[in-house]
Amino acid sequence: MANPFTLGVASGEPLPDGVVLWTRLAVNPLSADPARPGGMAPRAVEVSWQLAEDERFTQGLRQGTAQALPAWAHSVHVRVSGLKAGTDYFYRFRTGGGQSPVGRTRTADDPESARPVRFAVASCQRYEHGFYTAYRHLAAERPDVVFHVGDYIYESRQSARVVRPLGPLPGETSRLHEYRQRYARYKTDPDLQAAHAAAPWVPTWDDHEVLDNYRGRGDGSAAFLRRRDAAYQAYYENLPIRVRPQGGNLQMYRRRTYGTVADFMVLDVRQHRDATTMLGAAQEQWLLSRLVTSPVRWRLLVQPLFFARRFVPGPAPNLRGDSWDGHQAQRSRILAANAPGLAVFSGDVHNAWAGELKADFLDPGSAVVGAEFVGTSITSMPPATDGPAVLAANPHLKFFDDHRGYLSCTVSGEELRVAFRAVDFVDNPGAPVRTVAEFVTKGSGLTSENTSSK
Ligand SMILES: [Fe+2]
């Protein structure tokens, strides 16, 4: 067998005592053959894995084997437990066909730990729009954990802007083998592989992992549900997540806690959406109850969509329906919880924004109840946006920037610090990275730090 580790390695879902290790075998990643995703023959392949505390695999070595099954596109999800909290580990896989690269991962901090947490937030990586240079820089930072807030792939047919072509199967994906092949296309990228190999990821999805602007069960047709099933299955197969889809559903909303410092509440704004709510009743209940009872210093909502009010001056519509402005009653209930240390991390709009959350966005005297940081895109091109006009029309929004990049954050018992990291171009490889702005909050208002480019 040729080298099957063409899609790299990944880890995710860090707990104080465990992580998930991932790889997917693909000897021919771009294969368009529905019967052979990744060019793999339809039979099980035994994969052995190793994990240790050092890169030479001599300290605290653990190992085992797993079956890469054709039913799951030859993906492997190894759930390792019994590890030490807040500790770096290294891992690799081996088959008859060769050995994978080595990945670095890290467990979550012990529940008693007050150690600061370093994390990154990324989203929106349309392949044909450019190079994943931002991920190369993110990987170099080796954060404790990386959050991805959606549009990991785009199901759309290849766009008019083609910095690099999708290759075979450039049409809109709707069937399982098409989603699988689209993930494989994206995951052949060496910078994306480097970002996965540098730190554990906790991803959530937005719409393009399935279909542009879909919600819930779509139109309820058998055709749409088949498509959603296929998309959810391919999502699981290609990301280092802990749970599998069951009966056409995939449990995505969840909490990842780091010591006494950070409760990351990862939301699903698609699967449970109904006519009136973004999250559905069960997820809202889960969220509100934790917002109120969490004993941890910071409550960090990790989710795709612009959370604060964003009124766009000009011809209607001025408020976007497929965002929290389209679900104001549920947003108000979340803000009314008055959760201490609330911050929201978002994506979707392909530009960077920072702002303050207000109990009532239309009342200038209303209290500031948190902060929002909207990461830009890794590559996806933004719509034309008059940033200064939007800032002027929304006094609670404090910052706009029009570059591709990601968020680099540190949270401690004292403060949350967010650096907007940007690259100047994605149409060629090799862009340097710089910090275009840095904000600090201690739990209410936002302070902008003077930053020199670095
Ligand atoms: Fe996007």
Short mmCIF file of C-alpha atoms and ligand atoms in Angstrom, two decimals:
data_model
loop_
_atom_site.label_atom_id
_atom_site.label_comp_id
_atom_site.label_asym_id
_atom_site.label_seq_id
_atom_site.Cartn_x
_atom_site.Cartn_y
_atom_site.Cartn_z
CA MET A 1 0.00 0.00 0.00
CA ALA A 2 1.24 3.51 -0.82
CA ASN A 3 1.58 6.01 2.04
CA PRO A 4 -1.95 6.26 3.47
CA PHE A 5 -1.25 9.25 5.77
CA THR A 6 -1.86 11.92 3.11
CA LEU A 7 -4.48 13.71 5.24
CA GLY A 8 -2.25 14.19 8.28
CA VAL A 9 -3.09 13.60 11.92
CA ALA A 10 -5.21 15.48 14.44
CA SER A 11 -6.34 15.43 18.04
CA GLY A 12 -9.28 16.98 19.79
CA GLU A 13 -11.82 17.20 22.58
CA PRO A 14 -9.30 17.67 25.39
CA LEU A 15 -10.45 16.66 28.88
CA PRO A 16 -8.26 16.81 31.99
CA ASP A 17 -7.56 13.09 31.56
CA GLY A 18 -7.95 12.38 27.86
CA VAL A 19 -8.01 13.36 24.20
CA VAL A 20 -9.21 11.93 20.89
CA LEU A 21 -6.52 11.03 18.35
CA TRP A 22 -7.51 11.07 14.69
CA THR A 23 -6.29 10.09 11.29
CA ARG A 24 -7.94 8.99 8.06
CA LEU A 25 -6.25 6.71 5.57
CA ALA A 26 -6.27 7.84 1.93
CA VAL A 27 -3.76 6.50 -0.58
CA ASN A 28 -5.35 8.64 -3.30
CA PRO A 29 -7.06 11.50 -1.47
CA LEU A 30 -8.73 13.10 -4.49
CA SER A 31 -10.20 9.85 -5.82
CA ALA A 32 -13.65 10.49 -7.30
CA ASP A 33 -14.63 6.79 -7.15
CA PRO A 34 -17.75 6.51 -4.92
CA ALA A 35 -16.80 2.94 -3.96
CA ARG A 36 -13.25 3.88 -2.91
CA PRO A 37 -13.14 7.11 -0.90
CA GLY A 38 -9.54 8.21 -0.60
CA GLY A 39 -8.64 5.50 -3.09
CA MET A 40 -8.95 2.89 -0.31
CA ALA A 41 -10.04 -0.67 -1.06
CA PRO A 42 -13.30 -1.55 0.77
CA ARG A 43 -11.79 -3.57 3.60
CA ALA A 44 -10.71 -2.88 7.17
CA VAL A 45 -7.13 -1.81 7.85
CA GLU A 46 -5.44 -2.25 11.21
CA VAL A 47 -3.75 0.93 12.44
CA SER A 48 -1.46 1.04 15.46
CA TRP A 49 -1.07 4.20 17.51
CA GLN A 50 1.44 5.46 20.06
CA LEU A 51 1.26 8.33 22.52
CA ALA A 52 4.03 9.54 24.84
CA GLU A 53 5.16 12.56 26.82
CA ASP A 54 8.15 13.22 24.57
CA GLU A 55 8.69 13.44 20.84
CA ARG A 56 11.04 10.47 20.85
CA PHE A 57 8.33 8.28 22.40
CA THR A 58 10.37 7.13 25.37
CA GLN A 59 8.49 8.66 28.37
CA GLY A 60 5.17 7.19 29.49
CA LEU A 61 4.56 5.35 26.24
CA ARG A 62 1.04 4.09 25.59
CA GLN A 63 0.02 2.21 22.49
CA GLY A 64 -2.77 0.22 20.93
CA THR A 65 -4.47 -0.69 17.69
CA ALA A 66 -7.64 0.46 15.99
CA GLN A 67 -9.55 -0.66 12.92
CA ALA A 68 -9.92 1.83 10.06
CA LEU A 69 -13.24 0.76 8.56
CA PRO A 70 -14.57 1.48 5.07
CA ALA A 71 -17.97 2.31 6.65
CA TRP A 72 -16.26 5.37 8.24
CA ALA A 73 -14.05 6.26 5.25
CA HIS A 74 -11.06 4.59 6.93
CA SER A 75 -11.02 7.21 9.67
CA VAL A 76 -9.67 6.37 13.13
CA HIS A 77 -10.84 8.03 16.36
CA VAL A 78 -8.85 6.76 19.34
CA ARG A 79 -10.28 7.91 22.68
CA VAL A 80 -7.30 7.90 25.04
CA SER A 81 -8.00 8.28 28.77
CA GLY A 82 -6.03 8.10 32.02
CA LEU A 83 -3.70 10.95 31.04
CA LYS A 84 -2.26 13.73 33.23
CA ALA A 85 -4.05 17.09 33.22
CA GLY A 86 -2.51 20.16 31.58
CA THR A 87 0.22 18.09 29.94
CA ASP A 88 1.69 17.98 26.43
CA TYR A 89 1.66 14.62 24.65
CA PHE A 90 2.91 13.42 21.28
CA TYR A 91 1.29 10.78 19.09
CA ARG A 92 1.65 8.96 15.79
CA PHE A 93 0.08 6.15 13.78
CA ARG A 94 1.48 3.26 11.75
CA THR A 95 0.12 0.80 9.21
CA GLY A 96 1.70 -1.70 6.85
CA GLY A 97 1.89 1.23 4.42
CA GLY A 98 3.97 3.56 6.56
CA GLN A 99 4.17 5.89 9.50
CA SER A 100 2.29 9.14 10.06
CA PRO A 101 3.79 12.47 11.03
CA VAL A 102 4.01 13.13 14.79
CA GLY A 103 1.30 15.32 16.34
CA ARG A 104 1.44 17.30 19.56
CA THR A 105 -1.61 17.47 21.77
CA ARG A 106 -2.43 18.65 25.26
CA THR A 107 -4.93 17.67 27.92
CA ALA A 108 -7.19 20.25 29.56
CA ASP A 109 -6.14 21.71 32.90
CA ASP A 110 -6.99 20.12 36.21
CA PRO A 111 -10.27 21.44 37.71
CA GLU A 112 -8.26 23.13 40.50
CA SER A 113 -5.82 24.84 38.15
CA ALA A 114 -5.69 28.66 37.93
CA ARG A 115 -3.17 28.57 35.07
CA PRO A 116 -3.86 30.95 32.12
CA VAL A 117 -5.19 29.25 28.99
CA ARG A 118 -3.87 30.05 25.50
CA PHE A 119 -6.32 29.36 22.71
CA ALA A 120 -6.92 30.23 19.06
CA VAL A 121 -10.14 30.70 17.10
CA ALA A 122 -10.41 30.07 13.35
CA SER A 123 -13.18 29.75 10.75
CA CYS A 124 -14.13 29.92 7.07
CA GLN A 125 -11.45 28.27 4.97
CA ARG A 126 -12.76 28.14 1.41
CA TYR A 127 -10.07 26.13 -0.35
CA GLU A 128 -10.14 27.70 -3.78
CA HIS A 129 -10.01 31.23 -2.33
CA GLY A 130 -6.42 31.00 -1.20
CA PHE A 131 -3.58 29.53 0.79
CA TYR A 132 -3.89 28.54 4.45
CA THR A 133 -0.87 30.62 5.48
CA ALA A 134 -2.72 31.82 8.59
CA TYR A 135 -2.76 28.20 9.81
CA ARG A 136 1.02 27.97 9.42
CA HIS A 137 1.35 30.90 11.84
CA LEU A 138 -1.32 29.56 14.18
CA ALA A 139 0.55 26.24 14.33
CA ALA A 140 3.77 28.03 15.30
CA GLU A 141 2.02 29.51 18.37
CA ARG A 142 1.22 26.02 19.70
CA PRO A 143 -1.84 27.09 21.68
CA ASP A 144 -3.34 24.86 24.38
CA VAL A 145 -6.43 24.37 22.22
CA VAL A 146 -7.87 25.55 18.88
CA PHE A 147 -11.56 26.30 18.38
CA HIS A 148 -13.01 26.17 14.87
CA VAL A 149 -16.32 28.00 14.49
CA GLY A 150 -17.50 26.67 11.17
CA ASP A 151 -17.22 26.56 7.41
CA TYR A 152 -14.45 23.98 7.64
CA ILE A 153 -15.44 23.06 4.09
CA TYR A 154 -17.72 24.72 1.55
CA GLU A 155 -20.24 22.45 -0.09
CA SER A 156 -20.72 24.97 -2.92
CA ARG A 157 -19.47 24.38 -6.42
CA GLN A 158 -16.07 25.88 -7.14
CA SER A 159 -16.37 29.66 -6.96
CA ALA A 160 -15.40 32.17 -9.64
CA ARG A 161 -12.34 33.11 -7.59
CA VAL A 162 -9.89 30.25 -8.03
CA VAL A 163 -6.47 30.76 -6.47
CA ARG A 164 -6.11 26.97 -6.47
CA PRO A 165 -8.57 24.57 -8.06
CA LEU A 166 -10.62 21.98 -6.21
CA GLY A 167 -9.63 19.35 -8.77
CA PRO A 168 -11.87 16.34 -9.45
CA LEU A 169 -15.49 16.83 -8.24
CA PRO A 170 -15.61 20.65 -8.29
CA GLY A 171 -19.43 20.67 -8.22
CA GLU A 172 -21.74 21.22 -5.23
CA THR A 173 -21.47 18.30 -2.80
CA SER A 174 -24.66 16.49 -1.86
CA ARG A 175 -23.79 12.78 -1.67
CA LEU A 176 -21.55 11.03 0.86
CA HIS A 177 -18.65 10.35 -1.49
CA GLU A 178 -18.70 13.98 -2.61
CA TYR A 179 -18.50 15.34 0.95
CA ARG A 180 -15.75 12.83 1.75
CA GLN A 181 -13.76 13.89 -1.27
CA ARG A 182 -14.23 17.59 -0.47
CA TYR A 183 -12.82 17.06 3.04
CA ALA A 184 -9.92 15.13 1.56
CA ARG A 185 -9.21 17.99 -0.86
CA TYR A 186 -9.09 20.48 2.01
CA LYS A 187 -7.10 18.22 4.28
CA THR A 188 -4.30 17.66 1.77
CA ASP A 189 -3.19 21.21 2.60
CA PRO A 190 0.11 21.13 4.56
CA ASP A 191 -0.66 24.26 6.60
CA LEU A 192 -4.03 22.90 7.73
CA GLN A 193 -2.27 19.63 8.61
CA ALA A 194 0.32 21.61 10.59
CA ALA A 195 -2.41 23.39 12.59
CA HIS A 196 -4.04 20.07 13.46
CA ALA A 197 -0.69 18.52 14.37
CA ALA A 198 0.18 21.47 16.65
CA ALA A 199 -2.70 21.39 19.14
CA PRO A 200 -5.99 19.69 19.99
CA TRP A 201 -9.05 21.12 18.26
CA VAL A 202 -12.61 21.62 19.43
CA PRO A 203 -14.69 22.33 16.32
CA THR A 204 -18.28 23.29 15.78
CA TRP A 205 -20.01 23.63 12.45
CA ASP A 206 -21.90 26.33 10.60
CA ASP A 207 -23.95 25.93 7.41
CA HIS A 208 -21.44 25.16 4.67
CA GLU A 209 -20.53 21.79 6.16
CA VAL A 210 -24.00 20.82 4.86
CA LEU A 211 -25.75 23.47 2.73
CA ASP A 212 -25.69 27.27 2.55
CA ASN A 213 -28.00 28.81 5.20
CA TYR A 214 -29.75 25.53 6.11
CA ARG A 215 -31.47 25.19 9.45
CA GLY A 216 -32.62 22.14 11.40
CA ARG A 217 -34.20 19.52 9.18
CA GLY A 218 -34.36 21.89 6.22
CA ASP A 219 -37.53 21.44 4.20
CA GLY A 220 -38.07 18.07 5.92
CA SER A 221 -37.83 16.19 2.64
CA ALA A 222 -36.25 12.75 2.45
CA ALA A 223 -33.74 14.16 -0.03
CA PHE A 224 -32.59 16.88 2.37
CA LEU A 225 -32.37 14.52 5.35
CA ARG A 226 -30.30 12.06 3.28
CA ARG A 227 -28.00 14.89 2.38
CA ARG A 228 -27.72 16.10 5.98
CA ASP A 229 -26.98 12.52 7.11
CA ALA A 230 -24.21 12.26 4.54
CA ALA A 231 -22.74 15.63 5.52
CA TYR A 232 -22.83 14.86 9.27
CA GLN A 233 -21.19 11.49 8.68
CA ALA A 234 -18.40 13.04 6.60
CA TYR A 235 -17.93 15.72 9.27
CA TYR A 236 -17.41 13.07 11.93
CA GLU A 237 -15.08 11.08 9.69
CA ASN A 238 -12.83 14.06 9.12
CA LEU A 239 -12.64 15.78 12.50
CA PRO A 240 -11.22 14.64 15.84
CA ILE A 241 -14.53 14.70 17.70
CA ARG A 242 -15.64 12.40 20.46
CA VAL A 243 -19.14 11.29 19.44
CA ARG A 244 -20.51 9.69 16.27
CA PRO A 245 -23.68 10.61 14.44
CA GLN A 246 -26.62 8.49 15.54
CA GLY A 247 -29.94 8.24 13.77
CA GLY A 248 -29.08 11.22 11.58
CA ASN A 249 -28.15 13.48 14.52
CA LEU A 250 -24.76 14.47 15.89
CA GLN A 251 -24.45 15.86 19.43
CA MET A 252 -22.36 18.97 18.89
CA TYR A 253 -23.08 21.42 21.72
CA ARG A 254 -20.83 20.74 24.66
CA ARG A 255 -18.65 22.28 27.34
CA ARG A 256 -14.89 22.12 27.68
CA THR A 257 -13.60 23.43 31.01
CA TYR A 258 -10.06 24.56 31.81
CA GLY A 259 -9.40 24.71 35.55
CA THR A 260 -11.05 27.53 37.49
CA VAL A 261 -10.43 29.86 34.54
CA ALA A 262 -12.52 29.07 31.47
CA ASP A 263 -15.76 27.35 30.62
CA PHE A 264 -15.85 27.09 26.83
CA MET A 265 -19.46 26.53 25.79
CA VAL A 266 -19.48 25.32 22.22
CA LEU A 267 -22.81 25.91 20.50
CA ASP A 268 -24.61 24.30 17.56
CA VAL A 269 -26.53 27.01 15.69
CA ARG A 270 -27.76 24.76 12.87
CA GLN A 271 -29.00 21.33 13.84
CA HIS A 272 -31.58 22.38 16.44
CA ARG A 273 -32.70 25.67 14.91
CA ASP A 274 -36.43 26.10 14.57
CA ALA A 275 -38.76 28.82 13.35
CA THR A 276 -38.19 31.03 16.38
CA THR A 277 -34.96 30.00 18.08
CA MET A 278 -31.36 29.62 17.03
CA LEU A 279 -30.51 26.87 19.52
CA GLY A 280 -33.77 25.01 20.13
CA ALA A 281 -35.26 24.63 23.62
CA ALA A 282 -33.00 21.88 25.00
CA GLN A 283 -29.75 23.58 24.05
CA GLU A 284 -30.97 26.92 25.44
CA GLN A 285 -31.86 25.25 28.73
CA TRP A 286 -28.44 23.63 28.90
CA LEU A 287 -26.70 26.92 28.14
CA LEU A 288 -28.71 29.13 30.51
CA SER A 289 -28.32 26.74 33.38
CA ARG A 290 -24.54 26.55 32.99
CA LEU A 291 -24.22 30.31 32.47
CA VAL A 292 -25.79 30.82 35.86
CA THR A 293 -24.22 27.97 37.85
CA SER A 294 -20.70 27.79 36.45
CA PRO A 295 -18.15 28.18 39.26
CA VAL A 296 -15.50 29.16 36.71
CA ARG A 297 -14.24 32.73 36.14
CA TRP A 298 -15.03 33.08 32.41
CA ARG A 299 -17.97 31.85 30.33
CA LEU A 300 -16.79 31.77 26.72
CA LEU A 301 -19.41 31.09 24.07
CA VAL A 302 -17.81 29.52 21.00
CA GLN A 303 -20.18 29.60 18.02
CA PRO A 304 -20.33 30.74 14.39
CA LEU A 305 -22.71 33.66 14.07
CA PHE A 306 -22.40 37.40 14.79
CA PHE A 307 -23.95 37.75 18.24
CA ALA A 308 -24.25 41.49 18.86
CA ARG A 309 -26.73 43.67 17.03
CA ARG A 310 -25.26 44.75 13.70
CA PHE A 311 -27.34 47.32 11.87
CA VAL A 312 -26.06 47.85 8.35
CA PRO A 313 -27.00 51.29 7.00
CA GLY A 314 -28.29 51.39 3.45
CA PRO A 315 -30.98 49.56 1.51
CA ALA A 316 -32.93 46.90 3.43
CA PRO A 317 -32.52 44.38 4.93
CA ASN A 318 -30.48 46.14 7.59
CA LEU A 319 -30.36 43.19 10.01
CA ARG A 320 -29.23 39.79 8.83
CA GLY A 321 -31.80 37.03 9.34
CA ASP A 322 -29.25 34.21 9.37
CA SER A 323 -27.54 35.57 12.48
CA TRP A 324 -28.51 36.40 16.07
CA ASP A 325 -30.25 39.54 14.81
CA GLY A 326 -32.76 37.10 13.34
CA HIS A 327 -33.27 35.48 16.78
CA GLN A 328 -33.44 38.43 19.15
CA ALA A 329 -35.73 36.92 21.78
CA GLN A 330 -33.35 34.04 22.45
CA ARG A 331 -30.35 36.40 22.41
CA SER A 332 -32.06 38.60 25.00
CA ARG A 333 -32.66 35.61 27.28
CA ILE A 334 -28.96 34.71 27.08
CA LEU A 335 -27.86 38.28 27.83
CA ALA A 336 -30.44 38.60 30.62
CA ALA A 337 -28.76 35.70 32.44
CA ASN A 338 -26.19 38.35 33.47
CA ALA A 339 -23.46 35.76 33.44
CA PRO A 340 -20.23 37.13 34.91
CA GLY A 341 -17.19 36.95 32.63
CA LEU A 342 -19.20 36.51 29.43
CA ALA A 343 -17.42 36.64 26.07
CA VAL A 344 -18.59 35.39 22.68
CA PHE A 345 -16.32 34.16 19.88
CA SER A 346 -17.80 34.12 16.39
CA GLY A 347 -16.99 33.77 12.69
CA ASP A 348 -19.13 33.61 9.54
CA VAL A 349 -18.81 37.17 8.23
CA HIS A 350 -15.22 36.89 6.88
CA ASN A 351 -14.11 40.15 8.53
CA ALA A 352 -12.78 40.86 12.00
CA TRP A 353 -14.91 42.72 14.55
CA ALA A 354 -14.83 43.42 18.28
CA GLY A 355 -17.59 44.88 20.38
CA GLU A 356 -19.37 45.11 23.68
CA LEU A 357 -22.50 43.15 24.51
CA LYS A 358 -25.32 45.18 26.00
CA ALA A 359 -28.44 44.09 27.85
CA ASP A 360 -30.27 46.41 25.39
CA PHE A 361 -28.30 47.30 22.27
CA LEU A 362 -30.64 50.19 21.44
CA ASP A 363 -30.26 51.92 24.81
CA PRO A 364 -26.97 53.85 25.09
CA GLY A 365 -27.30 53.77 28.90
CA SER A 366 -27.72 50.00 29.04
CA ALA A 367 -25.08 48.07 30.97
CA VAL A 368 -22.22 46.31 29.22
CA VAL A 369 -22.65 42.61 30.00
CA GLY A 370 -19.81 41.08 28.00
CA ALA A 371 -17.63 41.24 24.91
CA GLU A 372 -17.65 39.71 21.45
CA PHE A 373 -14.73 38.89 19.19
CA VAL A 374 -15.48 37.96 15.59
CA GLY A 375 -12.58 36.17 13.96
CA THR A 376 -12.19 36.80 10.28
CA SER A 377 -11.72 34.00 7.73
CA ILE A 378 -8.68 31.86 7.06
CA THR A 379 -9.20 32.35 3.30
CA SER A 380 -12.87 32.95 2.44
CA MET A 381 -13.39 36.26 0.67
CA PRO A 382 -15.60 38.79 2.50
CA PRO A 383 -18.62 40.51 1.01
CA ALA A 384 -18.18 44.23 0.32
CA THR A 385 -18.57 45.81 3.78
CA ASP A 386 -18.40 49.48 4.74
CA GLY A 387 -16.80 48.85 8.13
CA PRO A 388 -16.60 52.49 9.28
CA ALA A 389 -20.29 53.09 8.43
CA VAL A 390 -21.33 49.98 10.37
CA LEU A 391 -19.20 51.02 13.36
CA ALA A 392 -20.79 54.48 13.30
CA ALA A 393 -24.29 52.99 13.23
CA ASN A 394 -23.57 50.56 16.12
CA PRO A 395 -21.79 52.36 18.99
CA HIS A 396 -21.28 49.08 20.89
CA LEU A 397 -19.07 47.79 18.03
CA LYS A 398 -15.51 49.02 18.54
CA PHE A 399 -13.33 47.50 15.83
CA PHE A 400 -13.42 46.37 12.21
CA ASP A 401 -10.63 44.94 10.09
CA ASP A 402 -10.57 43.56 6.58
CA HIS A 403 -7.80 40.94 6.51
CA ARG A 404 -7.73 37.15 6.58
CA GLY A 405 -6.41 35.62 9.82
CA TYR A 406 -7.40 34.20 13.21
CA LEU A 407 -7.70 35.09 16.90
CA SER A 408 -4.90 34.39 19.36
CA CYS A 409 -6.18 34.61 22.94
CA THR A 410 -5.03 34.26 26.53
CA VAL A 411 -7.46 34.01 29.41
CA SER A 412 -6.49 34.12 33.09
CA GLY A 413 -8.17 34.77 36.41
CA GLU A 414 -7.57 38.49 35.83
CA GLU A 415 -8.27 39.17 32.18
CA LEU A 416 -9.12 37.99 28.69
CA ARG A 417 -6.69 39.17 26.03
CA VAL A 418 -7.52 38.77 22.32
CA ALA A 419 -5.07 39.49 19.49
CA PHE A 420 -6.40 39.82 15.96
CA ARG A 421 -3.75 38.12 13.83
CA ALA A 422 -3.75 38.95 10.13
CA VAL A 423 -2.02 38.07 6.88
CA ASP A 424 -1.88 40.61 4.06
CA PHE A 425 -2.48 38.15 1.22
CA VAL A 426 -3.71 34.60 0.58
CA ASP A 427 -3.41 34.46 -3.22
CA ASN A 428 0.19 33.38 -2.83
CA PRO A 429 1.87 31.38 -0.08
CA GLY A 430 4.27 32.87 2.42
CA ALA A 431 2.52 35.95 3.86
CA PRO A 432 3.96 37.05 7.21
CA VAL A 433 1.58 37.48 10.13
CA ARG A 434 1.04 40.55 12.30
CA THR A 435 -1.23 41.67 15.11
CA VAL A 436 -3.61 44.33 13.79
CA ALA A 437 -5.26 44.96 17.16
CA GLU A 438 -5.30 43.61 20.68
CA PHE A 439 -8.14 43.95 23.17
CA VAL A 440 -8.29 43.28 26.88
CA THR A 441 -11.34 42.84 29.03
CA LYS A 442 -11.66 42.18 32.72
CA GLY A 443 -15.28 41.21 32.41
CA SER A 444 -17.23 44.26 31.29
CA GLY A 445 -15.84 46.93 28.94
CA LEU A 446 -13.21 46.45 26.27
CA THR A 447 -9.84 48.17 26.28
CA SER A 448 -7.77 48.43 23.15
CA GLU A 449 -4.06 47.93 23.62
CA ASN A 450 -1.59 49.74 21.44
CA THR A 451 0.02 47.10 19.34
CA SER A 452 3.07 47.29 17.20
CA SER A 453 3.21 44.86 14.31
CA LYS A 454 5.03 41.68 15.12
FE FE B 1 -17.81 31.25 5.77
#
